[in-house]
Short mmCIF file of C-alpha atoms in Angstrom, two decimals:
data_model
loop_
_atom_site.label_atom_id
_atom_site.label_comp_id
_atom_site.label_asym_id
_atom_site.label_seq_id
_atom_site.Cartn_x
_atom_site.Cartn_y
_atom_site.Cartn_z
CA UNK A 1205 -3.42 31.30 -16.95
CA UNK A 1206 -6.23 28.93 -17.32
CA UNK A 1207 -6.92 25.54 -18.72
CA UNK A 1208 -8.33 26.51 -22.55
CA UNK A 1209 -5.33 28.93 -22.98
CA UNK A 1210 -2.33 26.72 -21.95
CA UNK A 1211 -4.22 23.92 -23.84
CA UNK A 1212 -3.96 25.99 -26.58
CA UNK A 1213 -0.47 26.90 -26.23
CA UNK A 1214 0.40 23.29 -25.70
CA UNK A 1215 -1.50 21.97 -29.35
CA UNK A 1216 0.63 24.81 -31.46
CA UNK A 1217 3.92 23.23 -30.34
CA UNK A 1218 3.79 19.49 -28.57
CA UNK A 1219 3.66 16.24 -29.46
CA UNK A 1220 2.60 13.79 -27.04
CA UNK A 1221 3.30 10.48 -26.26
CA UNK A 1222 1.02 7.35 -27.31
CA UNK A 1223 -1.59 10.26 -28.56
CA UNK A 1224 -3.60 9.92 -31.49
CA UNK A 1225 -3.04 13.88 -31.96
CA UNK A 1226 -6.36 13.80 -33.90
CA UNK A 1227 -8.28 13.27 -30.95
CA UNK A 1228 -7.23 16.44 -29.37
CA UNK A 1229 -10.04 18.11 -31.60
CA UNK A 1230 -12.79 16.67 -29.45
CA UNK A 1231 -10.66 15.29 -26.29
CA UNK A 1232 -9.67 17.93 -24.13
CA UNK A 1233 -6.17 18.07 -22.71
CA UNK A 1234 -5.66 18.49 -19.01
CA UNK A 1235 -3.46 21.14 -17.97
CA UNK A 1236 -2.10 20.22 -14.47
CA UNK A 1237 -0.78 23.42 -12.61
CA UNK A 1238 0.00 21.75 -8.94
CA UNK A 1239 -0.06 18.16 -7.64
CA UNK A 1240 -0.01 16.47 -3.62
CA UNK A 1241 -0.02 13.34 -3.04
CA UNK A 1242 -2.41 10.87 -5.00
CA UNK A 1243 -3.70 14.25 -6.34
CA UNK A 1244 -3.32 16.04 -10.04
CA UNK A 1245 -5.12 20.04 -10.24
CA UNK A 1246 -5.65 21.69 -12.86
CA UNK A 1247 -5.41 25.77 -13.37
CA UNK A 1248 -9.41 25.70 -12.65
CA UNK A 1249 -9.08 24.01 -9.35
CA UNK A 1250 -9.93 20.30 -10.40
CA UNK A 1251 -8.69 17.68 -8.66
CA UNK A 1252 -8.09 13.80 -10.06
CA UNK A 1253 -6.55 11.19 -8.18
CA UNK A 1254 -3.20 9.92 -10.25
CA UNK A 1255 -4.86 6.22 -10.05
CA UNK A 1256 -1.85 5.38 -12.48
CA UNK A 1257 0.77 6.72 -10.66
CA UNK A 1258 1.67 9.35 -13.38
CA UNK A 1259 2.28 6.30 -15.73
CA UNK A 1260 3.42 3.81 -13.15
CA UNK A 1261 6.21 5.92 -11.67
CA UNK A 1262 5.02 7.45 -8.75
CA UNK A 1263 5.86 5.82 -4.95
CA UNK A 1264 4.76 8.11 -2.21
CA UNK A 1265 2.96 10.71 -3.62
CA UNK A 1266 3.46 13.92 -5.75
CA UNK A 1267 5.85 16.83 -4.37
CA UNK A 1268 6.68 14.43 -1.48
CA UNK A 1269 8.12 16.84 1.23
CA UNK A 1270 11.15 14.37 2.47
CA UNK A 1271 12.16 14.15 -1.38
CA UNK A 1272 11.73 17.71 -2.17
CA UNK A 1273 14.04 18.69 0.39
CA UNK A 1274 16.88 15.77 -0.21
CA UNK A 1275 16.64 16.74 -4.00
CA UNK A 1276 16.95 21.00 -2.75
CA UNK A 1277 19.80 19.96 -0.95
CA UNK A 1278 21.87 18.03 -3.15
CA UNK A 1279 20.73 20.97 -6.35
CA UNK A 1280 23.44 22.89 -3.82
CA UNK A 1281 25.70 20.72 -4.02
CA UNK A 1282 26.39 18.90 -7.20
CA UNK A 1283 23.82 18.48 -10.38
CA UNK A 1284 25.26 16.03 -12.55
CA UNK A 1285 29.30 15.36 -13.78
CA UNK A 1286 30.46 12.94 -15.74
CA UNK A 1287 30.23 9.50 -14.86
CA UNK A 1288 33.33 8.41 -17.00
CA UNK A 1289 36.66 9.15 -14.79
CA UNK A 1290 34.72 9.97 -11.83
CA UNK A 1291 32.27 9.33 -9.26
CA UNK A 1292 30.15 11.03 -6.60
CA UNK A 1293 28.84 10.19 -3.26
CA UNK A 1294 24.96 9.50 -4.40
CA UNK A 1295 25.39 7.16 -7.14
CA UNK A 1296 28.44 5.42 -4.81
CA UNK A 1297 25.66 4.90 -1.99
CA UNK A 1298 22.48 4.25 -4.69
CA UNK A 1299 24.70 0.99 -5.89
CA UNK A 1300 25.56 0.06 -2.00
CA UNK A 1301 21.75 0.24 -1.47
CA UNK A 1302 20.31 -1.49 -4.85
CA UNK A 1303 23.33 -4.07 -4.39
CA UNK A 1304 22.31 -5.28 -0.97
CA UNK A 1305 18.59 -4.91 -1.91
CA UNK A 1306 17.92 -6.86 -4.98
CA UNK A 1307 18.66 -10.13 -5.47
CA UNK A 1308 21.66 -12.55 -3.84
CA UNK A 1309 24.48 -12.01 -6.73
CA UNK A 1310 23.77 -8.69 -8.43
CA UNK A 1311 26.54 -6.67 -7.60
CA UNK A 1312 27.20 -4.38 -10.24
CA UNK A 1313 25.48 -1.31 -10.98
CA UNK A 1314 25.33 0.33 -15.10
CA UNK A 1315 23.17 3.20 -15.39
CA UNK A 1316 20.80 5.02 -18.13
CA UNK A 1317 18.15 7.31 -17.59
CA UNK A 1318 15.13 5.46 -18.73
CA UNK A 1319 13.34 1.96 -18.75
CA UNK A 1320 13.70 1.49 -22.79
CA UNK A 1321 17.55 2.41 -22.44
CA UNK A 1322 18.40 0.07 -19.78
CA UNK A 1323 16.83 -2.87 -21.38
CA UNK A 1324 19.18 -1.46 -24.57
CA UNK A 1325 21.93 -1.99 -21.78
CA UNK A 1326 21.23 -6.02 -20.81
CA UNK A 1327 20.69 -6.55 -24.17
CA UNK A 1328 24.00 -5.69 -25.26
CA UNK A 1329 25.59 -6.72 -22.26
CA UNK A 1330 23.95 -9.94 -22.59
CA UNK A 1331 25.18 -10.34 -25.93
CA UNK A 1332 28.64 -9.08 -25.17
CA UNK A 1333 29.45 -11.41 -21.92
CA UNK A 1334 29.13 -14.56 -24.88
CA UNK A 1335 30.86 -13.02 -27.22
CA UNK A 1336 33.91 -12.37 -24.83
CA UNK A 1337 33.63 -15.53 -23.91
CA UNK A 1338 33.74 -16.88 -27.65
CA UNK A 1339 30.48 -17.49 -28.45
CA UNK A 1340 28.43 -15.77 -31.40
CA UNK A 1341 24.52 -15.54 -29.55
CA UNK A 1342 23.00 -13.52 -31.29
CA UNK A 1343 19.17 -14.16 -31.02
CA UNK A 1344 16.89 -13.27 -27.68
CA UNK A 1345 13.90 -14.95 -26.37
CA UNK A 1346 10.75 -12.85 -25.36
CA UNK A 1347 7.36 -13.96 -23.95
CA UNK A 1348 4.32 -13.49 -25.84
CA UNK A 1349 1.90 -10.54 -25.20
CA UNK A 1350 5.64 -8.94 -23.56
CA UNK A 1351 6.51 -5.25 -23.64
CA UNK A 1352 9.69 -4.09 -23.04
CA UNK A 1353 9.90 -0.42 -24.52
CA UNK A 1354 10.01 1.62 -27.57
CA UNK A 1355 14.00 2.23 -28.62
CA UNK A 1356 14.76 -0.43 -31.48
CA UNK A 1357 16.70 -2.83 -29.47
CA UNK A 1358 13.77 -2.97 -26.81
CA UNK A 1359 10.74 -2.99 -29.28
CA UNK A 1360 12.48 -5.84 -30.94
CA UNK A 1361 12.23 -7.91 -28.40
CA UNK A 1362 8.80 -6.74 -27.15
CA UNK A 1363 5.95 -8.89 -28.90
CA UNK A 1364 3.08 -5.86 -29.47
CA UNK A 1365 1.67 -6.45 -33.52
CA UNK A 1366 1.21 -2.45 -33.95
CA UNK A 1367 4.81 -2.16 -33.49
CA UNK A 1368 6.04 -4.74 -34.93
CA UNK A 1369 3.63 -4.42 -38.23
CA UNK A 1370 4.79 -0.71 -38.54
CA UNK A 1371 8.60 -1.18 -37.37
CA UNK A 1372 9.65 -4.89 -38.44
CA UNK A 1373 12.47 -3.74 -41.50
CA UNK A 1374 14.58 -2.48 -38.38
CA UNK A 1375 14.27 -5.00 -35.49
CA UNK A 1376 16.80 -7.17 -35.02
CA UNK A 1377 15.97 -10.61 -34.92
CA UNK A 1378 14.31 -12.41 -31.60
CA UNK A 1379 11.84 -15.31 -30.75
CA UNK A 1380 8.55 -15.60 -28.50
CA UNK A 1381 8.21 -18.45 -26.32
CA UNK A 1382 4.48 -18.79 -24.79
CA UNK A 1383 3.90 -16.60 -21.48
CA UNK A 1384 1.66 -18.76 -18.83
CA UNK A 1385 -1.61 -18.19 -20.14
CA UNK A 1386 -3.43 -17.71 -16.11
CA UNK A 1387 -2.13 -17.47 -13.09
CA UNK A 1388 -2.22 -21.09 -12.16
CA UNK A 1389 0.64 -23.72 -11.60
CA UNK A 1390 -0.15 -26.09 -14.67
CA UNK A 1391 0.17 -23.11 -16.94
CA UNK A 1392 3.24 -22.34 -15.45
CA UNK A 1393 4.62 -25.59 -16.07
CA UNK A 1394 3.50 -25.89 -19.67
CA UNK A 1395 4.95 -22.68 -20.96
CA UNK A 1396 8.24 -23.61 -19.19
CA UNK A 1397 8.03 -26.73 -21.27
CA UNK A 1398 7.71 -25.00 -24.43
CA UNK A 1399 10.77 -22.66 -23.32
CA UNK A 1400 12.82 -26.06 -22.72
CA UNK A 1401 11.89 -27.11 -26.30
CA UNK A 1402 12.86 -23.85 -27.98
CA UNK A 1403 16.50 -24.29 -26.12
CA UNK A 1404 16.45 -27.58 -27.02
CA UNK A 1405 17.03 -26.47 -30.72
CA UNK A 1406 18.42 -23.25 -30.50
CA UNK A 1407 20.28 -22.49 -27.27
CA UNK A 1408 24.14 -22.20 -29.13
CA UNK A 1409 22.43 -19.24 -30.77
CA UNK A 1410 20.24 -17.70 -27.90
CA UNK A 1411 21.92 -14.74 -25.73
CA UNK A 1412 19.53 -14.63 -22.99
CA UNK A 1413 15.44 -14.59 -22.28
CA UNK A 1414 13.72 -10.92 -21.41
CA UNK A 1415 10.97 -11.30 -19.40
CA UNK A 1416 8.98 -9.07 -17.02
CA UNK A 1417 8.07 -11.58 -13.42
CA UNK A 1418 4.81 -12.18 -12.71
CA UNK A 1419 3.10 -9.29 -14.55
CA UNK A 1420 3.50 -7.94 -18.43
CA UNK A 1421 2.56 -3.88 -17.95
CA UNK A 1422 1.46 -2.71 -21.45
CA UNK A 1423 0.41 -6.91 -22.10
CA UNK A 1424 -2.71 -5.91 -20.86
CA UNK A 1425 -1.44 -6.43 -17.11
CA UNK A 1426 -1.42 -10.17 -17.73
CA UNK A 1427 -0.59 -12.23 -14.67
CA UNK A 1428 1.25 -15.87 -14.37
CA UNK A 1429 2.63 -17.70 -11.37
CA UNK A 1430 6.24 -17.14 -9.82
CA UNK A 1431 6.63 -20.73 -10.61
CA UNK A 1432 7.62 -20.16 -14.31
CA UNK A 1433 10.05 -17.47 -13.22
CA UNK A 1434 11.85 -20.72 -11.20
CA UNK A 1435 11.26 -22.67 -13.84
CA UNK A 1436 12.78 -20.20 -16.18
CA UNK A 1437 16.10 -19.99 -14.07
CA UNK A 1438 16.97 -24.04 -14.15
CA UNK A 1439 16.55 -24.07 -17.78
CA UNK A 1440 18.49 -20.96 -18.19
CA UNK A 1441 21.10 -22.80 -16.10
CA UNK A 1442 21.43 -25.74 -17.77
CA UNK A 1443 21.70 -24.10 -21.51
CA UNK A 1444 23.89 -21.44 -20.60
CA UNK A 1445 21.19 -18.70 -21.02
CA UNK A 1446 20.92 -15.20 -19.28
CA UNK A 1447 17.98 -14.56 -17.97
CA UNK A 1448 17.28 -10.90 -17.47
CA UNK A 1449 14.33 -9.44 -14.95
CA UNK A 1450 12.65 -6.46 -16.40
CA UNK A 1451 11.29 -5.09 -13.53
CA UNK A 1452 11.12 -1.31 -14.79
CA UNK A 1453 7.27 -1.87 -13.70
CA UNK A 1454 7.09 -4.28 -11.23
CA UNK A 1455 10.64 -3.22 -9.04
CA UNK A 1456 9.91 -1.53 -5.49
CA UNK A 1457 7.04 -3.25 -4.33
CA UNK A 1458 4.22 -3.37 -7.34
CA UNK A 1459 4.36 -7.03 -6.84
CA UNK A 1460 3.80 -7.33 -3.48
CA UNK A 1461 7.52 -7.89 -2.83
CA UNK A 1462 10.28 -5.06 -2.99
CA UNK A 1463 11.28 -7.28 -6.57
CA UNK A 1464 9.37 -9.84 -8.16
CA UNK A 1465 11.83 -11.69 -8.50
CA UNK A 1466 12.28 -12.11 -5.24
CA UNK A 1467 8.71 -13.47 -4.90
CA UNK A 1468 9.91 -16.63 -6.35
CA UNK A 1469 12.98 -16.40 -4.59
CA UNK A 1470 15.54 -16.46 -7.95
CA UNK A 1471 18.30 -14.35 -8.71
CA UNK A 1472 18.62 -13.39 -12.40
CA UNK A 1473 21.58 -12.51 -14.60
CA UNK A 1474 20.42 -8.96 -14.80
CA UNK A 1475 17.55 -6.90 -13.09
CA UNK A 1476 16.36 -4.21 -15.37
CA UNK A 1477 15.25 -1.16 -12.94
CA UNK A 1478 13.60 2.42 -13.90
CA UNK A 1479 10.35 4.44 -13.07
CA UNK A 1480 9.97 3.60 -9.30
CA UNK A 1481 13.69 4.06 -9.03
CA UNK A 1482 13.28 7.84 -8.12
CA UNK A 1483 10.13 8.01 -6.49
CA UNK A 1484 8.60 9.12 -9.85
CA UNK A 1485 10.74 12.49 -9.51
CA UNK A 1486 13.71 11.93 -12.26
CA UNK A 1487 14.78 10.13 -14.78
CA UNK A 1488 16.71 7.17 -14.00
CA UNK A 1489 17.72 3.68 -14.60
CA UNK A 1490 19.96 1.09 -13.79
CA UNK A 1491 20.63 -2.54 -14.84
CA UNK A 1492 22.71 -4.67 -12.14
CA UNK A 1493 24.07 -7.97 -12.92
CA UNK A 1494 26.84 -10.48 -11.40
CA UNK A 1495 30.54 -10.09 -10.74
CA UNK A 1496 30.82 -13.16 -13.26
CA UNK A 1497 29.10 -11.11 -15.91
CA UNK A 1498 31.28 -8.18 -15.00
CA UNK A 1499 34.57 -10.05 -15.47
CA UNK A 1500 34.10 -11.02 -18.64
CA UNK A 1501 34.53 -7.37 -19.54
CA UNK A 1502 37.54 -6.71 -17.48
CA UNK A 1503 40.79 -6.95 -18.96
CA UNK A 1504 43.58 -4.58 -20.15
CA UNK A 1505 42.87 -2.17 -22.44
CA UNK A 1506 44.17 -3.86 -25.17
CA UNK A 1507 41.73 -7.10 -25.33
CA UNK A 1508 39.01 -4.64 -26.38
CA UNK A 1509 36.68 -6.32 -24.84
CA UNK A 1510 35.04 -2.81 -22.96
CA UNK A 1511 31.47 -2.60 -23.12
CA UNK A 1512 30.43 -0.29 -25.63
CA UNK A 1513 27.50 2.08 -24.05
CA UNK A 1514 26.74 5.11 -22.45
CA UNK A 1515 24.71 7.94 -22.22
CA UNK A 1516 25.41 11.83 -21.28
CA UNK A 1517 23.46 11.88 -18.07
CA UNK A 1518 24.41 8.17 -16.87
CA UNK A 1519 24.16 8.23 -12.99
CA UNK A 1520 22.47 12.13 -12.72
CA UNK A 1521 23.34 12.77 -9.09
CA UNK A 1522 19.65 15.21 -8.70
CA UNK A 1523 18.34 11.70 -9.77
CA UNK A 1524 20.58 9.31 -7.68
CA UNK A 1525 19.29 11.52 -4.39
CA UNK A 1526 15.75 11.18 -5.38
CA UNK A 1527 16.54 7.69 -5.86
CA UNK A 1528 18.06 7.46 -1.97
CA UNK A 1529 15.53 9.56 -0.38
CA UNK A 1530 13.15 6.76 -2.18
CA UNK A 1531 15.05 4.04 -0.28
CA UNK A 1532 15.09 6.18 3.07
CA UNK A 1533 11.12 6.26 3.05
CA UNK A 1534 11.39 2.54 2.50
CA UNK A 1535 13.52 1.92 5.21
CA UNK A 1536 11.94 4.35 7.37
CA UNK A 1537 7.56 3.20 7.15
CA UNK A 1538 7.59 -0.32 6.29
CA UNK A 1539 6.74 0.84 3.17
CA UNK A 1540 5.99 -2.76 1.80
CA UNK A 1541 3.68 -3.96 4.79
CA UNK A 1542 1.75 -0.80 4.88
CA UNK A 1543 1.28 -1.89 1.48
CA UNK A 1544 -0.20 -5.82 1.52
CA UNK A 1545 -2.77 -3.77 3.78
CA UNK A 1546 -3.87 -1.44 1.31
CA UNK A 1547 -3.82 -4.29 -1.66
CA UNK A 1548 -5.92 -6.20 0.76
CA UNK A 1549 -8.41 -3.44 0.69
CA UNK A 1550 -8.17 -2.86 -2.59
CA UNK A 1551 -8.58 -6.89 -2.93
CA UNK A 1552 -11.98 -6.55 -1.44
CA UNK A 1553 -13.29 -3.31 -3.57
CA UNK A 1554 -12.47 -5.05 -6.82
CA UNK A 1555 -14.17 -8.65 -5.67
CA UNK A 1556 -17.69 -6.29 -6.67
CA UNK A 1557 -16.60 -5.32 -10.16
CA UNK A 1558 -17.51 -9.57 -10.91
CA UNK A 1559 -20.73 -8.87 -10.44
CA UNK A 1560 -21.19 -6.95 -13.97
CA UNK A 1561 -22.00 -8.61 -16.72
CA UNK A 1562 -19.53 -6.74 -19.31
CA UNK A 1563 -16.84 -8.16 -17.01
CA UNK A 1564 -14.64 -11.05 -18.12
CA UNK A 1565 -12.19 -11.81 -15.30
CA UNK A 1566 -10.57 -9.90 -12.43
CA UNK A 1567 -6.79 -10.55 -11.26
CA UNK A 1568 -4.41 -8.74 -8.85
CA UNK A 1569 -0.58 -9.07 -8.18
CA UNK A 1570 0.66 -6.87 -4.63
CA UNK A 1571 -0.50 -3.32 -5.76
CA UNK A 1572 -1.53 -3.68 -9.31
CA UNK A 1573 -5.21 -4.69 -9.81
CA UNK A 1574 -7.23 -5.06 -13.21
CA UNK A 1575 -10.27 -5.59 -14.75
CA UNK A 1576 -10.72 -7.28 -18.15
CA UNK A 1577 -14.12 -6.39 -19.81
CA UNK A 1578 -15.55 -8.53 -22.61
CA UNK A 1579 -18.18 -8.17 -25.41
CA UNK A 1580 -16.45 -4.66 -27.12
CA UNK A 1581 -14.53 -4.94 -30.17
CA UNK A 1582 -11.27 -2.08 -30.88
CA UNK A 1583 -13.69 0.59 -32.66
CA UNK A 1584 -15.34 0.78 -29.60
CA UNK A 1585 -12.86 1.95 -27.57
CA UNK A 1586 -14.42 1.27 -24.32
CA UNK A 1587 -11.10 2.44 -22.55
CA UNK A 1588 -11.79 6.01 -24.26
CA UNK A 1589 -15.07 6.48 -22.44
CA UNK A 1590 -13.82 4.75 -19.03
CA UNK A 1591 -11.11 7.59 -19.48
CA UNK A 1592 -13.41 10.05 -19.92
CA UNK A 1593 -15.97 8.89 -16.98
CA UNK A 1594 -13.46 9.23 -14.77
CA UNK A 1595 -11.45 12.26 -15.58
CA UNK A 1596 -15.56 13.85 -15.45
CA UNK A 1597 -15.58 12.52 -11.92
CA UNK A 1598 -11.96 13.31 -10.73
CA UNK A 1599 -10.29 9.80 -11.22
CA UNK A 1600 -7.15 9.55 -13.67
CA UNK A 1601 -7.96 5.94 -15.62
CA UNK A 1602 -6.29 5.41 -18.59
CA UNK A 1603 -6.97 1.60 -19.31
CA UNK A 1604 -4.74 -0.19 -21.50
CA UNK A 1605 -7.46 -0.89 -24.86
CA UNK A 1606 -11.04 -3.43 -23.03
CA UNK A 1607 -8.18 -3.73 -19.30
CA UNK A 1608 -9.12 -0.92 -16.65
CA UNK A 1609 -6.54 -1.39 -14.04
CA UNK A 1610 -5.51 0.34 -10.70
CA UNK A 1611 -1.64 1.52 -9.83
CA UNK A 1612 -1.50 4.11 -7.47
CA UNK A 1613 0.62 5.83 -5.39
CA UNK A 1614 1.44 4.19 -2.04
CA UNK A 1615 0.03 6.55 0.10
CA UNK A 1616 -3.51 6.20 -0.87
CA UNK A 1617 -5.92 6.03 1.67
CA UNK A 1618 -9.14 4.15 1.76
CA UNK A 1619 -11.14 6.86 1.33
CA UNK A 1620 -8.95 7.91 -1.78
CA UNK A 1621 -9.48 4.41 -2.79
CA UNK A 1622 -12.94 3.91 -2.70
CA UNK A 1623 -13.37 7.02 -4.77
CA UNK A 1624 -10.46 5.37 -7.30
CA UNK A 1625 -12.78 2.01 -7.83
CA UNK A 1626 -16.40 3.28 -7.27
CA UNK A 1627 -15.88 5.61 -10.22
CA UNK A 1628 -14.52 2.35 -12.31
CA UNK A 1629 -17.37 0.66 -11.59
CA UNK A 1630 -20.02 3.01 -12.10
CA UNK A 1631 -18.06 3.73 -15.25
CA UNK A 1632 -18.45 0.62 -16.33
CA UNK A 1633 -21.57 -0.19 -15.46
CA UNK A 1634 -23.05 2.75 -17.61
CA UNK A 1635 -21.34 0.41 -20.40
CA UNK A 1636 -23.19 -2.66 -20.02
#
């Protein structure tokens, strides 16, 4: 086997994800045959470093050996059963963990298997808690520039114009309130106070706000202050609207903080969890919310007030170990200090990248760093040839449109890192 003939293979029968399929005539594809650690290889022995974490998923490194072997030992054991009816020991001691971990009053766990379907999940359940308790909410409150997935019920409530352009005759109906537009406290404040204003006139028909704390992922990696997320929960308070944390990006120490949320020290109605979850080794997600939430639901069977969801692999137990042997390594390395260390190195790498003219701004939240460029218009698709650069030179970049922006794996080293950011810059340097 080698790269041109599983290539190939791959363009007779696949369609990818977020691909332009087009491009495929003069973009190569990589075939990966083996990865370790921050590293991807290909069947003719290149080597990239995954400076994206495999699309933001991936903790502690590819074929970790302490969750190979937990995974191995529970494929022995049990591989998935039902979740309605019955239970199993790794999904039982996942919601222990996740339940003392997040934040004070989320004590209920409700799986899915991916980001997109759990926000489907608070939605609903969102929805669902008012209308048990007699009230008919029906509309949801996003931030602008906010991206929350791709099933109907999570686009709709995302605020991305391609999607919403191509997709708008079946999305149900939602409203944008203004996301901070810096990082700063006074832009904090003012887009609370446009919030406060929208539920001024239409809280008795608003079911809850969506928002993603401190950082919107596919918004370009747009940062704002944890002071609007505590702004946020008082007026959410006083109207008698949920507030759900999608943290499907930011959860398990992105931020800085094992959840953003916690950064601001909040609790929300509902924490939307995914990607991270597992390590980057299975699909998995989970929503957790409050034992007020939960009772609303819990009655005889009769009322017929049961929420209405599932899915056929709902708490996977392959997935629920690699989700515990993620927690173990936590536990186990400090996992979160080791980490301010690295994002204080990678701090001081990306202070150089101001020094180019084609750069607008820098900004950088825990372990997520990125760099805006400035003077390109769409068609010129900048990100395209930073992709390129660095695939050429063994870096994995795939920059969201004129953003190039760093998530890696945990376990990066310096040296890893300095190859990561040097090949950035010199990529885009050779634009200017």
């Amino acid at each position: 086997m080698n790269n041109l003939e599983l290539k190939n293979r791959d363009l007779e029968v696949l369609w990818h994800p977020c691909t332009q399929m087009k491009d495929h005539e003069t973009l190569p594809l990589i075939p990966i045959k083996k990865a370790h650690g921050v590293y991807l290889e290909d069947f003719e022995g290149n080597s990239y470093i995954d400076a994206i974490s495999s699309w933001w998923v991936n903790l502690f490194g590819h074929t970790n050996s302490y969750i190979n072997e937990k995974i191995k030992e529970q494929l022995d054991t049990l591989e998935h059963v039902i979740l309605a009816g019955f239970t199993h020991e790794q999904v039982v001691r996942l919601s222990e963990r996740l339940v003392k971990l997040t934040p004070n009053g989320l004590e209920k766990c409700f799986y899915a298997d991916n980001g997109s379907s759990a926000v489907e999940v608070a939605l609903k359940m969102s929805f669902h808690a008012h209308k048990n308790s007699g009230k008919n909410r029906k509309l949801f409150v996003s931030l602008t520039n906010s991206y929350h997935g791709e099933t109907i019920g999570a686009l709709s409530v995302g605020d991305v114009k391609l999607y919403k352009d191509t997709y708008e005759p079946l999305l149900i109906q939602s409203l944008q309130t203004p996301v901070p537009k810096d990082m700063s406290i006074e832009s904090a404040k003012e887009a609370a106070l446009e919030f406060e204003k929208l539920c001024k006139k239409k809280s008795h028909e608003i079911s809850a706000i969506i928002l993603e704390p401190l950082i919107q992922g596919a918004g370009y990696m747009h940062m704002y202050h944890k002071e609007f997320l505590v702004l946020v929960r008082d007026i959410c308070n006083r109207y008698d609207i949920y507030l759900i944390a999608d943290e499907v990006m930011v959860g398990f120490g992105r931020s800085g903080e094992m959840f953003a949320c916690s950064s601001a020290n909040i609790s929300p109605d509902f924490i939307v969890l995914s990607k991270g979850l597992t390590g980057g080794y299975l699909p998995l997600s989970v929503v957790l919310t409050t034992n007020e939430i939960y009772a609303k639901f819990y009655c005889d069977y009769g009322e017929h007030k049961a929420f209405l969801h599932s899915h056929s692999y709902t708490g996977n137990a392959l997935a629920c170990a690699a989700a515990n042997a993620t927690l173990d390594i936590f536990e186990r390395d400090d996992v979160i200090e080791k980490n301010r260390e690295t994002a204080e190195y990678m701090g001081k790498k990306l202070l150089k990248f101001q020094e180019l003219k084609n750069v607008a701004s820098i900004r950088q939240t825990g372990m997520i760093c990125a760099v805006e460029l400035k003077g390109y218009i769409a068609e010129d698709r900048v990100g395209l040839k930073v992709y390129k650069y660095g695939l050429k030179n063994g870096v994995l970049l795939r920059p969201l449109g004129h953003v190039v922006y760093f998530m890696p794996p945990y376990i990066i080293t310096k040296e890893e890192c300095d190859k990561m950011m040097d090949t950035a810059y010199e990529a885009i340097k050779l634009l200017s």
